[in-house]
Amino acid sequence: MTMADAEQLARFCLEQLGDEVRAVGLVTDGAVEPTYMRDDLQRRYTESELDGLEDAATETAGALHGLNTYHTSLGQSHAGLFAFEDAFMLLIPCGGGEEAAYVSLERSVSEDLSAFIKRCNDELFS
């Protein structure tokens, strides 16, 4: 996947979801290459916090890659959705290795999904 592909993905996401899109980019070879980050988030996070977000993206991409190292009856994964306290991260495997596109979304994008995940966590841990 090229940066041009990631930029096209960012445009598409912004057209579809507007301000609900937090960030879009690529994870390649353990490095994050952002193509879009919402202005308020650029101002909100310190450099250290941005590094932490990049670390989370690379670790999550590695976890998704681990799922793709073997075939199950479910088949090859097409994407992974990870729910964090403040955002969702959608990872889409691209190419070989651990390369993935990422889309960070506000949790409000899917309040129903958020509520269901919370109920599952409550069920497991209460």
mmCIF file of C-alpha atoms in Angstrom:
data_model
loop_
_atom_site.group_PDB
_atom_site.id
_atom_site.type_symbol
_atom_site.label_atom_id
_atom_site.label_comp_id
_atom_site.label_asym_id
_atom_site.label_seq_id
_atom_site.Cartn_x
_atom_site.Cartn_y
_atom_site.Cartn_z
ATOM 1 C CA MET A 1 0.000 0.000 0.000
ATOM 2 C CA THR A 2 1.299 3.430 -0.879
ATOM 3 C CA MET A 3 0.852 6.744 0.886
ATOM 4 C CA ALA A 4 -1.417 7.752 -2.010
ATOM 5 C CA ASP A 5 -3.660 4.779 -1.157
ATOM 6 C CA ALA A 6 -3.725 5.838 2.488
ATOM 7 C CA GLU A 7 -4.559 9.411 1.492
ATOM 8 C CA GLN A 8 -7.442 8.109 -0.644
ATOM 9 C CA LEU A 9 -8.649 6.067 2.329
ATOM 10 C CA ALA A 10 -8.513 9.203 4.509
ATOM 11 C CA ARG A 11 -10.574 11.159 1.963
ATOM 12 C CA PHE A 12 -13.130 8.352 1.788
ATOM 13 C CA CYS A 13 -13.420 8.081 5.576
ATOM 14 C CA LEU A 14 -13.806 11.844 5.942
ATOM 15 C CA GLU A 15 -16.510 11.900 3.253
ATOM 16 C CA GLN A 16 -18.366 9.094 5.007
ATOM 17 C CA LEU A 17 -17.905 10.022 8.675
ATOM 18 C CA GLY A 18 -16.634 13.614 8.836
ATOM 19 C CA ASP A 19 -15.384 14.720 12.250
ATOM 20 C CA GLU A 20 -15.888 11.229 13.675
ATOM 21 C CA VAL A 21 -12.579 10.304 12.001
ATOM 22 C CA ARG A 22 -9.694 10.889 14.377
ATOM 23 C CA ALA A 23 -6.729 9.700 12.297
ATOM 24 C CA VAL A 24 -5.808 7.609 9.260
ATOM 25 C CA GLY A 25 -2.469 6.200 8.180
ATOM 26 C CA LEU A 26 -0.247 3.203 7.643
ATOM 27 C CA VAL A 27 1.672 0.902 9.921
ATOM 28 C CA THR A 28 4.688 -0.501 8.070
ATOM 29 C CA ASP A 29 7.703 -2.294 9.489
ATOM 30 C CA GLY A 30 6.811 -1.247 13.019
ATOM 31 C CA ALA A 31 6.571 2.443 12.098
ATOM 32 C CA VAL A 32 3.487 4.621 11.810
ATOM 33 C CA GLU A 33 3.034 6.892 8.805
ATOM 34 C CA PRO A 34 0.055 9.152 9.469
ATOM 35 C CA THR A 35 -1.781 10.633 6.491
ATOM 36 C CA TYR A 36 -4.462 12.475 8.457
ATOM 37 C CA MET A 37 -5.011 13.554 12.048
ATOM 38 C CA ARG A 38 -7.846 15.803 13.114
ATOM 39 C CA ASP A 39 -6.599 19.277 14.088
ATOM 40 C CA ASP A 40 -7.941 19.208 17.651
ATOM 41 C CA LEU A 41 -6.098 15.954 18.320
ATOM 42 C CA GLN A 42 -2.833 17.384 17.014
ATOM 43 C CA ARG A 43 -3.187 20.183 19.562
ATOM 44 C CA ARG A 44 -4.466 17.916 22.342
ATOM 45 C CA TYR A 45 -1.691 15.329 22.463
ATOM 46 C CA THR A 46 1.876 15.948 23.540
ATOM 47 C CA GLU A 47 4.728 14.476 21.487
ATOM 48 C CA SER A 48 5.086 11.719 24.077
ATOM 49 C CA GLU A 49 1.373 10.903 23.908
ATOM 50 C CA LEU A 50 1.521 10.810 20.109
ATOM 51 C CA ASP A 51 4.418 8.354 20.407
ATOM 52 C CA GLY A 52 2.197 6.254 22.686
ATOM 53 C CA LEU A 53 -0.587 6.291 20.100
ATOM 54 C CA GLU A 54 1.896 5.162 17.459
ATOM 55 C CA ASP A 55 3.092 2.380 19.758
ATOM 56 C CA ALA A 56 -0.512 1.256 20.248
ATOM 57 C CA ALA A 57 -1.041 1.199 16.484
ATOM 58 C CA THR A 58 2.066 -0.909 15.855
ATOM 59 C CA GLU A 59 1.292 -3.318 18.701
ATOM 60 C CA THR A 60 -2.310 -3.702 17.549
ATOM 61 C CA ALA A 61 -1.202 -4.252 13.944
ATOM 62 C CA GLY A 62 1.176 -6.944 15.197
ATOM 63 C CA ALA A 63 -1.691 -8.653 17.038
ATOM 64 C CA LEU A 64 -3.823 -8.581 13.890
ATOM 65 C CA HIS A 65 -0.929 -9.975 11.860
ATOM 66 C CA GLY A 66 -0.637 -12.812 14.387
ATOM 67 C CA LEU A 67 -4.225 -13.796 13.633
ATOM 68 C CA ASN A 68 -3.375 -14.029 9.950
ATOM 69 C CA THR A 69 -0.469 -16.425 10.407
ATOM 70 C CA TYR A 70 -2.821 -19.399 10.373
ATOM 71 C CA HIS A 71 -6.094 -20.181 8.665
ATOM 72 C CA THR A 72 -9.171 -20.982 10.688
ATOM 73 C CA SER A 73 -12.640 -22.042 9.664
ATOM 74 C CA LEU A 74 -13.461 -18.327 9.694
ATOM 75 C CA GLY A 75 -10.978 -17.701 6.884
ATOM 76 C CA GLN A 76 -8.456 -14.907 6.547
ATOM 77 C CA SER A 77 -9.278 -11.741 8.479
ATOM 78 C CA HIS A 78 -10.185 -8.666 6.444
ATOM 79 C CA ALA A 79 -9.947 -6.163 9.275
ATOM 80 C CA GLY A 80 -9.673 -5.902 13.019
ATOM 81 C CA LEU A 81 -11.710 -3.566 15.191
ATOM 82 C CA PHE A 82 -10.171 -2.664 18.522
ATOM 83 C CA ALA A 83 -12.152 -0.759 21.131
ATOM 84 C CA PHE A 84 -10.221 1.567 23.399
ATOM 85 C CA GLU A 85 -11.558 3.782 26.151
ATOM 86 C CA ASP A 86 -11.516 6.901 23.945
ATOM 87 C CA ALA A 87 -11.637 5.547 20.393
ATOM 88 C CA PHE A 88 -12.052 2.647 18.019
ATOM 89 C CA MET A 89 -9.146 1.562 15.850
ATOM 90 C CA LEU A 90 -9.897 -0.229 12.617
ATOM 91 C CA LEU A 91 -6.921 -2.069 11.119
ATOM 92 C CA ILE A 92 -6.961 -3.388 7.580
ATOM 93 C CA PRO A 93 -4.100 -5.738 6.631
ATOM 94 C CA CYS A 94 -2.375 -4.700 3.394
ATOM 95 C CA GLY A 95 0.364 -6.415 1.500
ATOM 96 C CA GLY A 96 2.767 -8.744 3.188
ATOM 97 C CA GLY A 97 4.317 -8.656 6.607
ATOM 98 C CA GLU A 98 2.750 -6.543 9.298
ATOM 99 C CA GLU A 99 1.670 -3.697 7.012
ATOM 100 C CA ALA A 100 -1.797 -2.350 7.769
ATOM 101 C CA ALA A 101 -3.908 0.721 7.190
ATOM 102 C CA TYR A 102 -5.420 2.184 10.345
ATOM 103 C CA VAL A 103 -8.469 4.328 10.897
ATOM 104 C CA SER A 104 -9.045 5.794 14.341
ATOM 105 C CA LEU A 105 -12.687 6.702 15.000
ATOM 106 C CA GLU A 106 -14.639 8.361 17.753
ATOM 107 C CA ARG A 107 -16.510 5.846 19.889
ATOM 108 C CA SER A 108 -19.759 7.607 19.008
ATOM 109 C CA VAL A 109 -19.482 6.167 15.479
ATOM 110 C CA SER A 110 -21.053 3.043 16.801
ATOM 111 C CA GLU A 111 -22.730 3.632 20.117
ATOM 112 C CA ASP A 112 -24.605 0.362 19.739
ATOM 113 C CA LEU A 113 -21.332 -1.514 19.308
ATOM 114 C CA SER A 114 -19.786 0.395 22.212
ATOM 115 C CA ALA A 115 -22.717 -0.473 24.448
ATOM 116 C CA PHE A 116 -22.543 -4.137 23.434
ATOM 117 C CA ILE A 117 -18.796 -4.326 24.104
ATOM 118 C CA LYS A 118 -19.345 -2.678 27.498
ATOM 119 C CA ARG A 119 -22.106 -5.174 28.349
ATOM 120 C CA CYS A 120 -19.804 -8.052 27.356
ATOM 121 C CA ASN A 121 -17.032 -6.663 29.579
ATOM 122 C CA ASP A 122 -19.504 -6.134 32.423
ATOM 123 C CA GLU A 123 -20.705 -9.713 32.031
ATOM 124 C CA LEU A 124 -17.176 -11.091 32.075
ATOM 125 C CA PHE A 125 -15.745 -8.979 34.868
ATOM 126 C CA SER A 126 -18.610 -8.289 37.268
#
